[in-house]
Amino acid sequence: MNQNVLIIGATSGIAEAVARHFAEQGARLFLVARNSEKLQAISADLVARGALEVATFVMNANETDRIPQMTDAAWKVHGTIDVALVAHGTLPDQQRTETNIAYAIAEFRTNAESVIACLAALAQRMEPQGKGVLAVIGSVAGDRGRPGNYLYGAAKAALDTYASGLRARLFKSGVHVLIIKPGFVATAMTVDLNLPARLTATPDRVACDIQLAIAKRRDVLYTPWFWYWIMLIIRWIPAAIFKRMKL
Amino acid sequence: MSQLLSWGRYPRRPQIPHSVNWPEDVLPSLAALAAAGHSTSLAFGCGRSYGDSCLADSGHVLAMQNMDRVLAADWESGVVIAQAGLTLSELIRIALPHGWFLPVTPGTKFVTLGGAVANDVHGKNHHVMGTFGRHVRQLTIYRSNEGVTQCSLTHRPDFFSATVGGLGMTGVIVAVEIQLRRVATSEIEQRSIRFGGFDEFFELSREHDSSHEYTVAWVDCLASGKQAGRGHYIAGNHAQEGALDLAPIGGLQMPIDPPFSLVNALSLRAFNTLYYHRQMKKKVVSNVGYDSFFYPLDRLQQWNRMYGRSGFQQYQCVVPQENGREVTRDVMRQISKSGSGSFLAVLKQCGKLTSPGLLSFPLHGVSLALDFPQRDQVNERLFTKLDAMVHEAGGRLYPAKDAHMSAVHFKQAYPMWEKVEALRDSHLLSLFWKRVTQ
Ligand SMILES: Cc1cc2nc3c(=O)[nH]c(=O)nc-3n(C[C@H](O)[C@H](O)[C@H](O)COP(=O)(O)OP(=O)(O)OC[C@H]3O[C@@H](n4cnc5c(N)ncnc54)[C@H](O)[C@@H]3O)c2cc1C
Ligand SMILES: NC(=O)c1ccc[n+]([C@@H]2O[C@H](COP(=O)([O-])OP(=O)(O)OC[C@H]3O[C@@H](n4cnc5c(N)ncnc54)[C@H](OP(=O)(O)O)[C@@H]3O)[C@@H](O)[C@H]2O)c1
């Protein structure tokens, strides 16, 4: 029952909510984030909420050459990892990506390349274990490019494809790969957006779904559930019509 | 994002929330609001205050609920440091399994630590434990002109006493250090005694207040004549033997706003009569879980919607001991005559322990609280009469529940208000504070 859980991007609102669920079940956690002060506050909180042990590692995900150091530390502390969640990400300013190419590429690097680097390193460690769940947070935005956020969407689409291939590769080993596609979630990322209240979920709501999907070894999770149907429709709209729509 | 109202949903001044996730977000959020032309704002906890004390003059509040981390917990000593957005409900879930409970709790667990401090809340154990602020060891606060600062009874004590019960005016509280109280079980040994009138209530109080940590009474305000002042007296102590279990999460929800108030004279009378006769025996002793003892109303979430769109007001006053009995009786008579009181009035004998806050509400005396569906003229007429009676007796109203008190009464009843005004953060202003001070 006492699972060992590794989380990259542990200061994210969604990841923190997930970590609380695991803490309440007495998990041992290994948290990775770039801001050490926030990381300390979160680990103290998770200990108070019941985590058996919390270890931390400070790392900017874009420093991909430090990833092996991080996995070494995690496996040294916990021996095995039952659940790994890659959660970090940013929401780029789409308009700025349209004129500032360096910015666009940097944002793509954070949201796609650095995540892929983490997944690859984790897969290397988990495959020989022969067990465990490797989960990554994508987005409904990755299902179809919209004028409002297609750079972000493209990065999330890359994760989707990568996760699909990785899932099939690791299947034989017993390691499971889950991609999580949240809709609108009220976190720091969306604090300045004027999201429609009815369609916006709390991080806790999303975390409940994530935890269940991990336990049930689901392949793809849309959360909350109704996004599955929304995206089904959106993917079906023919391009000739889609390009005329204001979304 | 959905807009926020206070618990009474009156006055209806919807607030736009700006979420604060980390202490460092406070000042940038205030600055961003100022840049957008909103020179003041206000911290918003769970919005469990009834009137306008949790509503910002600008209509823009800093939503504190996401800032809810426990920063340190010592289960040997029961000292916890937590961010101010943590709710009492969560704190119980975290601390109770270690054998610790809140030293003081209001009648709902859905309030934040920051809100509990800012109103210096009290509970059924006021006569033994005093207010919430007495158990606060230290506060960490952000102020727009000086950044982060700390205060306690010994460090910047003037600032501490202005902030405890300070209605959110002195700064945004980001962390609270609190001393919890030990408990052996999660149960309360409860004694529920039916009484027929006022005098009996005061006798019961005298008899039980010294032997019971928690005491409170529910009085039927609509009963008149011989039955005037009838009610239930409830006393309790933490049980020494029994389980140490968390109450299950959940409960019922009031799903919609009914188009009209479900609370009217007819339903009130029926409810009160049923409530009075709910226990056949005069006295019932039983062990009950903490949730049903402290938080019976929390079981129907958002019960405030019952009053329909126009909302309701709570009237809570405290009258000093000398005239407590007579004045409270007169106030109740006046309410009974008006026929517009609520389900039940809550009567509580408050104790002698002083509060650390300059504007803390409780006094040694009798506190009375009850709800009124919002009806502009009826309420105004009645409240004007009641206010005069309370003030003449040296009593006062509770800002956390208030939507009507006059500036004159406020300034008389809370003479220290000027000290708080002097320490007010110029970027913070509630509708309440503006109404009673300006
Ligand atoms: C059913 C019910 C029963 C109740 N019973 C009692 C009772 O028995 N005794 C009692 O005393 N009260 C009682 N109350 C009132 C309630 O306890 C208080 O109003 C409490 O302060 C609400 O806390 P909140 O977190 O909802 O704060 P809010 O109502 O959102 O805000 C209250 C005040 O606190 C300030 N504030 C909130 N957070 C911060 C912060 N981080 N920094 C600075 N200021 C802040 C706000 O600006 C505002 O002035 C009851 C309320 C209800 C609904
Ligand atoms: N919120 C939504 O509506 C929504 C919808 C769909 C998908 N998602 C996805 O959900 C995930 C979590 O986001 P969230 O909503 O929880 O937002 P969030 O609270 O803003 O979390 C984002 C996290 O990513 C971290 N991060 C960003 N760049 C990093 C880097 N280079 N190195 C290390 N960490 C970095 C941030 O760290 P700092 O704390 O140090 O800044 C932050 O903790 C993201 O992948 C996001 O794309 C969110």
XYZ file of C-alpha atoms in Angstrom, chain B residues 220 222-223 261-273 307 336-343 373 375:
27
model
C -37.511 29.379 20.339
C -41.456 32.765 18.285
C -42.933 31.239 21.397
C -37.376 32.270 0.656
C -38.322 28.899 2.085
C -38.162 30.521 5.477
C -41.383 32.242 6.408
C -43.598 32.665 9.453
C -45.414 29.401 8.900
C -42.407 27.173 8.319
C -40.651 28.845 11.213
C -43.351 28.183 13.740
C -43.687 24.571 12.673
C -39.961 24.050 12.773
C -39.484 25.632 16.155
C -42.287 23.652 17.725
C -33.434 32.235 2.069
C -41.101 37.646 19.139
C -43.571 40.500 18.708
C -42.247 41.234 15.237
C -42.798 37.577 14.314
C -39.898 37.623 11.898
C -37.154 35.841 13.817
C -35.468 32.727 12.527
C -35.541 29.024 13.179
C -34.826 36.794 6.057
C -36.897 42.325 4.153
